[in-house]
Amino acid sequence: MNKTPNKLLIIILSVFLIQSAFSQKTPKNVVFMIGDGMGLAQVYAGMMANRNHLELERCTTIGFSKTYSADNFTTDSGAGGTALACGVKTRNHMIGMNPDSVAVQSILEEASKFKLSTGIVVACALTHATPASYIAHQVNREMNEEIATDYLKTDIDVFIGGGRKYFDDRTIDDRNLTAELREKKYKIAYTLDEVKAVTHGKLAGLLYEDQNPGMPERGTMLPDATQTALNILSNNKKGFFLMVEGSQIDWACHNNNYVQLMKEMLDFDQTIGKVLDFAKKDGNTLVIITADHETGGMTIIDGEVGTDKLKVLYSTKNHSGVPVPVYAYGPGSENFSGFMENISFKAKIEKLLKFKK
Ligand code: MG
Ligand code: ZN
């Protein structure tokens, strides 16, 4: 009879142990990294050029994303970015809107509403289709000045890239958005050194007049600006959402130039390494790496392992319709395996960050 309390204790302990074994840790921070045009052949070309190794191999979960848009088997970066950012399939060339031209909130805007810090770091103009999808709502991706205006309608903490002229040398109105950003307490940085000097507060890094140069001219802009963004955003104890884009993988592949692609791939992978180092140390950061689509219909039919000597073929100067790989690391990463729709990321992140049940 007097053994009953012990039995009860064992049952309670067992339940507790089973529960803790199955309760998965959820992230506080999310870094979403997009290699524009980065299909499997692009990743493998970078891997070969880098002695058969990439930082992104540290990711523990791998899946695939289906990239078709609402009106096209082969997406552009507007519909592709909108799918990843806003969770809706839309028409090609649209930004942050559904096919009926109704604005849809992005995961970045939602994170900001939930008092997380937010950021965008890209290797192209900040008004280009991919970053625009996270912050702007316009019917056409070419509306650079309207997209720049949308940056000021949000609470975004850090944005670093090119496209300065769309902020301060405008044709659609007389506004000087750089001056308006200063009034909103943003530090404005025109050089990478000025970016790197910032450790807290709000930062607008407008590093180039129009598009950023390609590699190697761009130097360490993308990894260094990403590190700065991580430093600033991690001041918020509530957490942060950061989008980072290796923007010019796509451009190299539009030109069917695999030598340039390798340089852009390694720049993006070096940036991935910095983010994974941060996530490993932090322990509360989920990192997701994927693409909006593949570019070039690229295949590798021969080569020397561990070198940049590859025999590469392309089937198009445009995008292709194949699924793209997804890589994930950190708490919650197990949710990103298997075949996924490109519109599934927003809902998964919302759930993991407890924005929605
Ligand atoms: Mg892009
Ligand atoms: Zn493209």
mmCIF file with all atom_site columns, N, CA, C and O and ligand atoms in Angstrom, residues 36 77 124 128 130-131 245 247 292, ligand 1:
data_model
loop_
_atom_site.group_PDB
_atom_site.id
_atom_site.type_symbol
_atom_site.label_atom_id
_atom_site.label_alt_id
_atom_site.label_comp_id
_atom_site.label_asym_id
_atom_site.label_entity_id
_atom_site.label_seq_id
_atom_site.pdbx_PDB_ins_code
_atom_site.Cartn_x
_atom_site.Cartn_y
_atom_site.Cartn_z
_atom_site.occupancy
_atom_site.B_iso_or_equiv
_atom_site.pdbx_formal_charge
_atom_site.auth_seq_id
_atom_site.auth_comp_id
_atom_site.auth_asym_id
_atom_site.auth_atom_id
_atom_site.pdbx_PDB_model_num
ATOM   1  N  N  . ASP A 1 36  ? 18.711 34.385 -55.493 1.00 0.00 ? 36  ASP A N  1
ATOM   2  C  CA . ASP A 1 36  ? 17.837 34.582 -56.658 1.00 0.00 ? 36  ASP A CA 1
ATOM   3  C  C  . ASP A 1 36  ? 18.349 33.744 -57.829 1.00 0.00 ? 36  ASP A C  1
ATOM   4  O  O  . ASP A 1 36  ? 19.507 33.869 -58.230 1.00 0.00 ? 36  ASP A O  1
ATOM   5  N  N  . SER A 1 77  ? 10.709 37.171 -60.588 1.00 0.00 ? 77  SER A N  1
ATOM   6  C  CA . SER A 1 77  ? 11.114 37.408 -59.197 1.00 0.00 ? 77  SER A CA 1
ATOM   7  C  C  . SER A 1 77  ? 10.082 38.222 -58.423 1.00 0.00 ? 77  SER A C  1
ATOM   8  O  O  . SER A 1 77  ? 10.103 38.217 -57.197 1.00 0.00 ? 77  SER A O  1
ATOM   9  N  N  . CYS A 1 124 ? 21.547 44.145 -54.536 1.00 0.00 ? 124 CYS A N  1
ATOM   10 C  CA . CYS A 1 124 ? 20.956 44.849 -55.678 1.00 0.00 ? 124 CYS A CA 1
ATOM   11 C  C  . CYS A 1 124 ? 20.272 46.103 -55.133 1.00 0.00 ? 124 CYS A C  1
ATOM   12 O  O  . CYS A 1 124 ? 20.374 46.387 -53.943 1.00 0.00 ? 124 CYS A O  1
ATOM   13 N  N  . HIS A 1 128 ? 14.444 46.587 -56.010 1.00 0.00 ? 128 HIS A N  1
ATOM   14 C  CA . HIS A 1 128 ? 14.345 45.471 -56.964 1.00 0.00 ? 128 HIS A CA 1
ATOM   15 C  C  . HIS A 1 128 ? 13.312 44.455 -56.456 1.00 0.00 ? 128 HIS A C  1
ATOM   16 O  O  . HIS A 1 128 ? 12.953 44.451 -55.283 1.00 0.00 ? 128 HIS A O  1
ATOM   17 N  N  . THR A 1 130 ? 12.833 41.314 -55.491 1.00 0.00 ? 130 THR A N  1
ATOM   18 C  CA . THR A 1 130 ? 12.865 40.434 -54.308 1.00 0.00 ? 130 THR A CA 1
ATOM   19 C  C  . THR A 1 130 ? 12.742 41.209 -52.994 1.00 0.00 ? 130 THR A C  1
ATOM   20 O  O  . THR A 1 130 ? 11.825 40.933 -52.206 1.00 0.00 ? 130 THR A O  1
ATOM   21 N  N  . PRO A 1 131 ? 13.624 42.203 -52.735 1.00 0.00 ? 131 PRO A N  1
ATOM   22 C  CA . PRO A 1 131 ? 13.417 42.960 -51.487 1.00 0.00 ? 131 PRO A CA 1
ATOM   23 C  C  . PRO A 1 131 ? 12.078 43.692 -51.470 1.00 0.00 ? 131 PRO A C  1
ATOM   24 O  O  . PRO A 1 131 ? 11.423 43.762 -50.418 1.00 0.00 ? 131 PRO A O  1
ATOM   25 N  N  . GLU A 1 245 ? 19.414 38.656 -49.482 1.00 0.00 ? 245 GLU A N  1
ATOM   26 C  CA . GLU A 1 245 ? 19.358 38.115 -50.844 1.00 0.00 ? 245 GLU A CA 1
ATOM   27 C  C  . GLU A 1 245 ? 20.712 38.130 -51.559 1.00 0.00 ? 245 GLU A C  1
ATOM   28 O  O  . GLU A 1 245 ? 21.371 39.172 -51.636 1.00 0.00 ? 245 GLU A O  1
ATOM   29 N  N  . SER A 1 247 ? 21.477 38.464 -54.717 1.00 0.00 ? 247 SER A N  1
ATOM   30 C  CA . SER A 1 247 ? 20.624 38.925 -55.817 1.00 0.00 ? 247 SER A CA 1
ATOM   31 C  C  . SER A 1 247 ? 21.171 38.590 -57.199 1.00 0.00 ? 247 SER A C  1
ATOM   32 O  O  . SER A 1 247 ? 20.405 38.417 -58.149 1.00 0.00 ? 247 SER A O  1
ATOM   33 N  N  . ASP A 1 292 ? 13.890 31.879 -55.340 1.00 0.00 ? 292 ASP A N  1
ATOM   34 C  CA . ASP A 1 292 ? 12.561 32.198 -55.862 1.00 0.00 ? 292 ASP A CA 1
ATOM   35 C  C  . ASP A 1 292 ? 12.249 31.381 -57.113 1.00 0.00 ? 292 ASP A C  1
ATOM   36 O  O  . ASP A 1 292 ? 11.096 31.141 -57.441 1.00 0.00 ? 292 ASP A O  1
HETATM 37 MG MG . MG  B 2 .   ? 16.073 39.236 -56.804 1.00 0.00 ? 1   MG  B MG 1
#
